[in-house]
XYZ file of C-alpha atoms in Angstrom:
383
model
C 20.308 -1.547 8.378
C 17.402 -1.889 6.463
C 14.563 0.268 3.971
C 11.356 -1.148 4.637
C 9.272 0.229 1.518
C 5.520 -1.384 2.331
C 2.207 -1.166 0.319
C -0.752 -0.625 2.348
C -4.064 -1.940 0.866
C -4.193 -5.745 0.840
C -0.334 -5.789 2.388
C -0.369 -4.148 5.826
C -4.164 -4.300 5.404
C -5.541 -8.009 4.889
C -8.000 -6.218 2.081
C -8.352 -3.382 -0.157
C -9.867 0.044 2.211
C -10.997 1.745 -0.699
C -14.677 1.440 0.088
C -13.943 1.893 4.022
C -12.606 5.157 3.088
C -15.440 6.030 0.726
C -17.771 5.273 3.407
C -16.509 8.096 5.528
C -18.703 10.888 3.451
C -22.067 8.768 2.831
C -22.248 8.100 7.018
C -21.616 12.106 7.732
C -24.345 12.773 5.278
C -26.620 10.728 6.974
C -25.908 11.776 10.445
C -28.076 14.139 11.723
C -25.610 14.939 14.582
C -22.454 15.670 12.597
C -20.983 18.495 13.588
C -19.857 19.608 10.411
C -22.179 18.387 8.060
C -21.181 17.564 4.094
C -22.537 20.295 2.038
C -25.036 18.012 0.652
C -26.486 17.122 3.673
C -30.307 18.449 4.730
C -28.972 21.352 7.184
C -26.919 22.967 4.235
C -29.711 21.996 1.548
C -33.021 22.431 3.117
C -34.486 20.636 -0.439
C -32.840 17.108 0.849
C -33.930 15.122 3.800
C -31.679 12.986 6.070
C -33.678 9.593 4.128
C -32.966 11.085 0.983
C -29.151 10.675 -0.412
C -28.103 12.589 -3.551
C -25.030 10.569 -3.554
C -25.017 7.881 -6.340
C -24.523 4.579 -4.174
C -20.789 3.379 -4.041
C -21.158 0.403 -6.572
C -22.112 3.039 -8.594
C -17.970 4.038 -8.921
C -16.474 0.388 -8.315
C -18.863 -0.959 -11.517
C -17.853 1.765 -13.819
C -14.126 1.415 -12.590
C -14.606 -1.935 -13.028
C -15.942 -1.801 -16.688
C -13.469 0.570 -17.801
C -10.590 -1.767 -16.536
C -12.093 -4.653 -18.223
C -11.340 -2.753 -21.456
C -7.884 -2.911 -21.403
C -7.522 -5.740 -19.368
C -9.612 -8.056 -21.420
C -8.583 -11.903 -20.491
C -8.028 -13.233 -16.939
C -5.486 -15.413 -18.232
C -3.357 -11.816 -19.658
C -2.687 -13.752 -22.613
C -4.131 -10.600 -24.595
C -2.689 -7.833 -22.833
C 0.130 -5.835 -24.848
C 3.973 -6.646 -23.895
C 6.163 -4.455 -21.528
C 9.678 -5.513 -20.627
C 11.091 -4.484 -17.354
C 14.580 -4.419 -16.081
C 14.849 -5.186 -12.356
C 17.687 -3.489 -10.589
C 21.174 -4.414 -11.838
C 23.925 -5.973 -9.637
C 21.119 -6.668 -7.206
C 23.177 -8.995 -4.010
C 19.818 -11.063 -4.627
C 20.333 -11.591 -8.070
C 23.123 -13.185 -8.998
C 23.254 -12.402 -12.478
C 26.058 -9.987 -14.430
C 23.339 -8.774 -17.067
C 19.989 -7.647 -15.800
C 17.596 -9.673 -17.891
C 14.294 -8.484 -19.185
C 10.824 -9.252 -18.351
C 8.321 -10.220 -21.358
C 5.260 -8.859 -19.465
C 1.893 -8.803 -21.026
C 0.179 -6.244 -18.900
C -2.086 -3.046 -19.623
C 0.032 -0.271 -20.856
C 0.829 2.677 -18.414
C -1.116 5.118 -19.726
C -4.115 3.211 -20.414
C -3.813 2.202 -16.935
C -3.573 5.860 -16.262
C -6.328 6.954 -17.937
C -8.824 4.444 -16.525
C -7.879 5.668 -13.226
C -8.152 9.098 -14.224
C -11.504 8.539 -15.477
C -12.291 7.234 -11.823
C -10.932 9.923 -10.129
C -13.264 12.703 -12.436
C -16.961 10.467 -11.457
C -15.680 10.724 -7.762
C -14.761 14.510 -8.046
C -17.722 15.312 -10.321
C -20.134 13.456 -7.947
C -18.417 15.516 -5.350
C -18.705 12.555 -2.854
C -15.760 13.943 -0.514
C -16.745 17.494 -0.373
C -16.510 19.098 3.163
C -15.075 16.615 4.481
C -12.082 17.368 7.043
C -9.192 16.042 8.576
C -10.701 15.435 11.605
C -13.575 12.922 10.012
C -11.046 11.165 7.962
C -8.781 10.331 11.081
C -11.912 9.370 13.631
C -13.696 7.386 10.132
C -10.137 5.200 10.329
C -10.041 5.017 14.057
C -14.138 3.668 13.792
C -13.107 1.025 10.845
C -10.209 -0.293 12.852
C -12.115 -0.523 15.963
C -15.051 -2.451 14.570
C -12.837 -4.163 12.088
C -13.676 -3.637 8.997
C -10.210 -2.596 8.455
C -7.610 -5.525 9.501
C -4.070 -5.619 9.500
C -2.185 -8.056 8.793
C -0.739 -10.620 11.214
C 2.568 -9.391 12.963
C 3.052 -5.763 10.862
C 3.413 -4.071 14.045
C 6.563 -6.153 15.321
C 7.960 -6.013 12.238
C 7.404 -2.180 11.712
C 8.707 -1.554 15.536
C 12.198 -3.492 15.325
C 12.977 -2.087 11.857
C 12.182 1.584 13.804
C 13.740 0.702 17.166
C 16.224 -2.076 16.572
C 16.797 -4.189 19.228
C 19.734 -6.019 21.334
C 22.871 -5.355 20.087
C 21.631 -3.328 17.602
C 22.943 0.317 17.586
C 21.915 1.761 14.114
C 17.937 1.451 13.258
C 15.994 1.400 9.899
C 13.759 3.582 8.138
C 10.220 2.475 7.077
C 8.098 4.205 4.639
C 4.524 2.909 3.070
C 3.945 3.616 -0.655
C 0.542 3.698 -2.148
C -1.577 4.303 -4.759
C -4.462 5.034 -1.597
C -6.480 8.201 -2.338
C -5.732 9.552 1.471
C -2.680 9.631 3.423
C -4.344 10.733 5.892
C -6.626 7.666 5.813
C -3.377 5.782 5.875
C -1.565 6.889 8.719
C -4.901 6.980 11.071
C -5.124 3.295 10.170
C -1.717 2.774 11.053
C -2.089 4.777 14.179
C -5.591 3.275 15.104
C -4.027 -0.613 14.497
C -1.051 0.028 16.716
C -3.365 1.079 19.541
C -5.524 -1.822 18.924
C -2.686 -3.983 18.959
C -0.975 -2.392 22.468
C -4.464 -2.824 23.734
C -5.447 1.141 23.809
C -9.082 1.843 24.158
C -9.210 2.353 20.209
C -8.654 -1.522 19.665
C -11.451 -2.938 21.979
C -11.485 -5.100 18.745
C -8.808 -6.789 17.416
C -8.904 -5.275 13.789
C -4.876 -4.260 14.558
C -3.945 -7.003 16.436
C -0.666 -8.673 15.056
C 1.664 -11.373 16.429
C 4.764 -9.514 16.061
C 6.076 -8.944 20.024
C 8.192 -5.862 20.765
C 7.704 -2.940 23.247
C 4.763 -1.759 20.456
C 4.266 1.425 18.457
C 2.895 4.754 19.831
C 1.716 7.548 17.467
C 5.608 9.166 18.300
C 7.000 6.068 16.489
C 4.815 6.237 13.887
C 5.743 9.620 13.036
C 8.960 8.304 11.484
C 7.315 6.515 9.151
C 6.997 8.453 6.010
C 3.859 7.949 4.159
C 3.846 8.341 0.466
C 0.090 8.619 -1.292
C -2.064 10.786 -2.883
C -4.465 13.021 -0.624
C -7.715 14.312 -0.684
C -7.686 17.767 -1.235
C -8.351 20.756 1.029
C -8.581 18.446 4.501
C -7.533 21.341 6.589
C -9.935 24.079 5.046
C -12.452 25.756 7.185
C -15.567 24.305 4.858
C -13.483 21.153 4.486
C -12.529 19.421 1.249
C -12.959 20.755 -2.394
C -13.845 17.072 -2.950
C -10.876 17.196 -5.275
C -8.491 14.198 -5.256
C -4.975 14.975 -5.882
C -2.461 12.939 -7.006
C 0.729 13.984 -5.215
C 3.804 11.675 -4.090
C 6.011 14.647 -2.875
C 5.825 15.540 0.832
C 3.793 18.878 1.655
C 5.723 21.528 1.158
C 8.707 19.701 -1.459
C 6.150 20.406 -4.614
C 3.779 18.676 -6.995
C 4.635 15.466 -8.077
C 2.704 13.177 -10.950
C 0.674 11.072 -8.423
C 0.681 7.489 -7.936
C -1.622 5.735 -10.549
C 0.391 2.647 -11.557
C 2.937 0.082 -11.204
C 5.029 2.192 -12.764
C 4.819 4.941 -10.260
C 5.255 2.841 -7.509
C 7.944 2.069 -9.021
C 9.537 5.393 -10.249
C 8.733 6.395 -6.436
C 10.821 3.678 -4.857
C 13.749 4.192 -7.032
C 14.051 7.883 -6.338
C 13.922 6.710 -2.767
C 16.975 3.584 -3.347
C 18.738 6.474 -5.154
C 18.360 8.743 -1.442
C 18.304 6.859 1.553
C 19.091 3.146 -0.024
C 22.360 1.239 -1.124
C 24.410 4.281 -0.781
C 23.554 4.970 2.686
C 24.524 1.329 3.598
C 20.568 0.179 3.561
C 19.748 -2.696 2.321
C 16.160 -2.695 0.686
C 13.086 -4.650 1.282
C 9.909 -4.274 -0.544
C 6.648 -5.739 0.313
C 3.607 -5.952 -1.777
C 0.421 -8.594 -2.682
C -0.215 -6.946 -6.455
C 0.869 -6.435 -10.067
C 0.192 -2.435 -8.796
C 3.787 -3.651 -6.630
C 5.282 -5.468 -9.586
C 7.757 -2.753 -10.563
C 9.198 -1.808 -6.619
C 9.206 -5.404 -5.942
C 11.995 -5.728 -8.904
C 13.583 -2.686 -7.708
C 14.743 -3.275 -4.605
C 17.289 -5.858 -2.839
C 14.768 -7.913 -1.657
C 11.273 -8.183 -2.945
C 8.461 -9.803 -1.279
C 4.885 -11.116 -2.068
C 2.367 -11.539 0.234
C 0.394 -14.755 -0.295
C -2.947 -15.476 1.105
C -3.659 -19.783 1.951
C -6.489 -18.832 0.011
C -4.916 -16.319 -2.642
C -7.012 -13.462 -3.616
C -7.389 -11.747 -7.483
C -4.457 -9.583 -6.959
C -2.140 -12.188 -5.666
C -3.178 -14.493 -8.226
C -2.678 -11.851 -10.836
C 0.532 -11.334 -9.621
C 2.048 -15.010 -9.189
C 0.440 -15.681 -12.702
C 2.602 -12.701 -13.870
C 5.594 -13.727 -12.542
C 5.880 -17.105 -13.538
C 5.196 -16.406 -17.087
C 7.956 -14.390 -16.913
C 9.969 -16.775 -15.392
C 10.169 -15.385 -12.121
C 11.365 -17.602 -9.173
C 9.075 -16.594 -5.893
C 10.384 -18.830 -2.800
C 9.063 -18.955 0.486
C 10.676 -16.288 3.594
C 11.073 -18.812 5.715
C 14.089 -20.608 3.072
C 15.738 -17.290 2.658
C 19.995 -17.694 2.948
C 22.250 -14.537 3.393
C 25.866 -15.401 2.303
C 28.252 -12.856 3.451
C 25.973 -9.683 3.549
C 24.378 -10.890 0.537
C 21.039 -11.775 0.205
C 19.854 -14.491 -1.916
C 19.430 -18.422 -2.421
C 21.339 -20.490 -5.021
C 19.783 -19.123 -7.977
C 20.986 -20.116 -11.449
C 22.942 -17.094 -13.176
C 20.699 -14.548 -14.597
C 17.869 -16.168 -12.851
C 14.854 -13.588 -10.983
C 14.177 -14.693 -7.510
C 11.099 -13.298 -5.544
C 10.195 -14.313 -2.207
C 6.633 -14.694 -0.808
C 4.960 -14.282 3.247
C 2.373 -15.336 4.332
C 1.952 -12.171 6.542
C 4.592 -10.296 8.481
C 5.587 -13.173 11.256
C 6.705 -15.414 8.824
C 8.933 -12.118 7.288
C 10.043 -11.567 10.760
C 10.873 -14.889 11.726
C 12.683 -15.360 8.620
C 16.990 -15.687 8.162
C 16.176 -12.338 6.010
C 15.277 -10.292 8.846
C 17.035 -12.159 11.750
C 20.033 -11.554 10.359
C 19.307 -7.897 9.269
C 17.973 -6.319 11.915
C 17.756 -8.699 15.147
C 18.738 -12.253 16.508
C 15.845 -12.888 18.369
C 12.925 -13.725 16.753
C 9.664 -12.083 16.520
C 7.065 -13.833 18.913
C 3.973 -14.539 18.566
């Protein structure tokens, strides 16, 4: 059995959906048909017209985000940046090693991390950019960006997604799957996710092919999907009669369980995915697989039984941040497709106390890999 823990932005997604996302509130206050329009728009404030926005303009956010994380993250190269050590998970079946060794990591520090997000999250809140906006508008907004794809998924998520969920021949016990991210919406998430698996099953809602995928299987409906748990932060008051508060809130707990701390960081993710190893992981018989593109996955992706990187031909800033990481710290990343499971164990004929990561190009080459051929399915996933 396996624990599919997957980032979203740039992982399932081919790119960051930050500014997809974002876009949702600036097109509703610019419609003149909107139903329920934002409370800035010209039939709530009579002083604006439709041609007039008094929304700053997006860039507006993503340069002073930008700025603020050039602070702290001074030097492409992170030769600069102040050490961390991590410790990836001991006794790992991956890593065959009897002491867990430590990582020399020069990244930002968590909290200054932390704080320059938190500094992003007050100029969207203050600027009250996703005030009144409901549940409805952020499910339809993903729906629109998968359908004219400006959202894209990632080649083959959906097979890989569906056998982990339904198994397959010979297979009587299925996986779990859950998506951890640092995304401002859940909600956002999961209509993406329900929005791409229409588009690939050929529903009306994928008339594009911004879900497609090469992964085969029966498909995902929105009832499969429902088993997979998403973990993010939310926007805040989605459900409200006047719609959102334009707050952001930082919650990793399910509605209802209570307030967690948020996900910021790497180290969240990474606090997140160890409380769920420590619940529904090794000791239920699961082994885990984590898949990320990102230093933001750096911590999870040492966490779990199997870690995997998502590589671009072409890699983008956030994979090359990440590879650079890793191999000044030593960090072995092989392909999938080479992956060797010796008797339950995963792993490749690392040298003792040795790190080894794996990289995909997307989720076919994951699926057609010895890793998840021989964990959830003998046949391969087709294209």
């Amino acid at each position: 059995m396996l624990l599919l823990l997957l980032d979203f932005d740039g992982t399932l997604t081919t790119h960051d959906t930050l500014s997809a996302l974002a876009s949702i509130p600036y097109r509703l206050l610019s419609s003149p048909h909107n139903p329920h329009p934002h409370p800035y728009n010209a039939h709530s404030h009579p002083h604006h017209s439709h041609t007039h926005n008094p929304l700053p303009p997006w860039s507006h956010f993503t340069n002073s985000y930008l700025h603020d994380l050039s602070l702290i993250t001074p030097s492409p190269s992170l030769s600069t940046l102040s050490p961390t050590t991590l410790t990836p998970k001991p006794q790992t079946p991956h890593l065959h090693f009897h002491k867990p060794p430590t990582l020399p990591l020069h990244l930002p520090s968590p909290p200054a991390l932390r704080a320059t997000e938190r500094r992003s999250i007050e100029r969207v809140e203050a600027a009250g950019v996703f005030k009144g906006v409901r549940r409805a508008d952020v499910k339809s907004g993903a729906e629109e960006a998968v359908r004219s794809g400006e959202v894209k998924f990632r080649r083959g998520w959906e097979g890989v997604v569906g056998r982990v969920l339904k198994g397959g021949d010979g297979v009587t016990e299925v996986g779990l799957v859950r998506v951890v991210s640092v995304n401002w919406s859940r909600e956002w998430v999961r209509g993406c996710l329900v929005a791409a698996a229409a588009a690939a099953a050929g529903a009306d809602v994928g008339e594009g092919d911004g879900g497609r995928g090469g992964g085969g299987g029966d498909g995902l409906g929105e009832e499969d999907l429902e088993n997979v748990r998403v973990v993010a932060n939310e926007i805040e008051g989605l459900d409200a009669e006047e719609g959102s508060t334009g707050g952001l809130g930082r919650y990793w707990a399910e509605e209802g369980e209570g307030e967690g701390e948020g996900i910021w960081t790497a180290a969240d993710k990474g606090r997140v995915v160890r409380e769920m190893l420590d619940a529904e992981g090794e000791g239920k018989g699961r082994r885990s697989v984590y898949v990320g593109d990102s230093v933001t996955d750096l911590e999870a992706l040492l966490a779990v039984d199997v870690g995997i990187c998502v590589r671009d031909e072409v890699m983008g800033g956030g994979q090359r941040e990440l590879a650079e990481v890793l191999e000044r710290a030593g960090v072995e990343c092989r392909w999938i497709g080479e992956f060797k499971d010796r008797d339950g164990r995963s792993g490749v004929d690392a040298k003792e106390g040795s790190i080894v990561l794996w990289w995909a190009r997307d989720f076919d080459d994951i699926c057609n890999s010895p890793l998840f051929s021989g964990a959830v399915n003998e046949n391969r996933c087709e294209s």
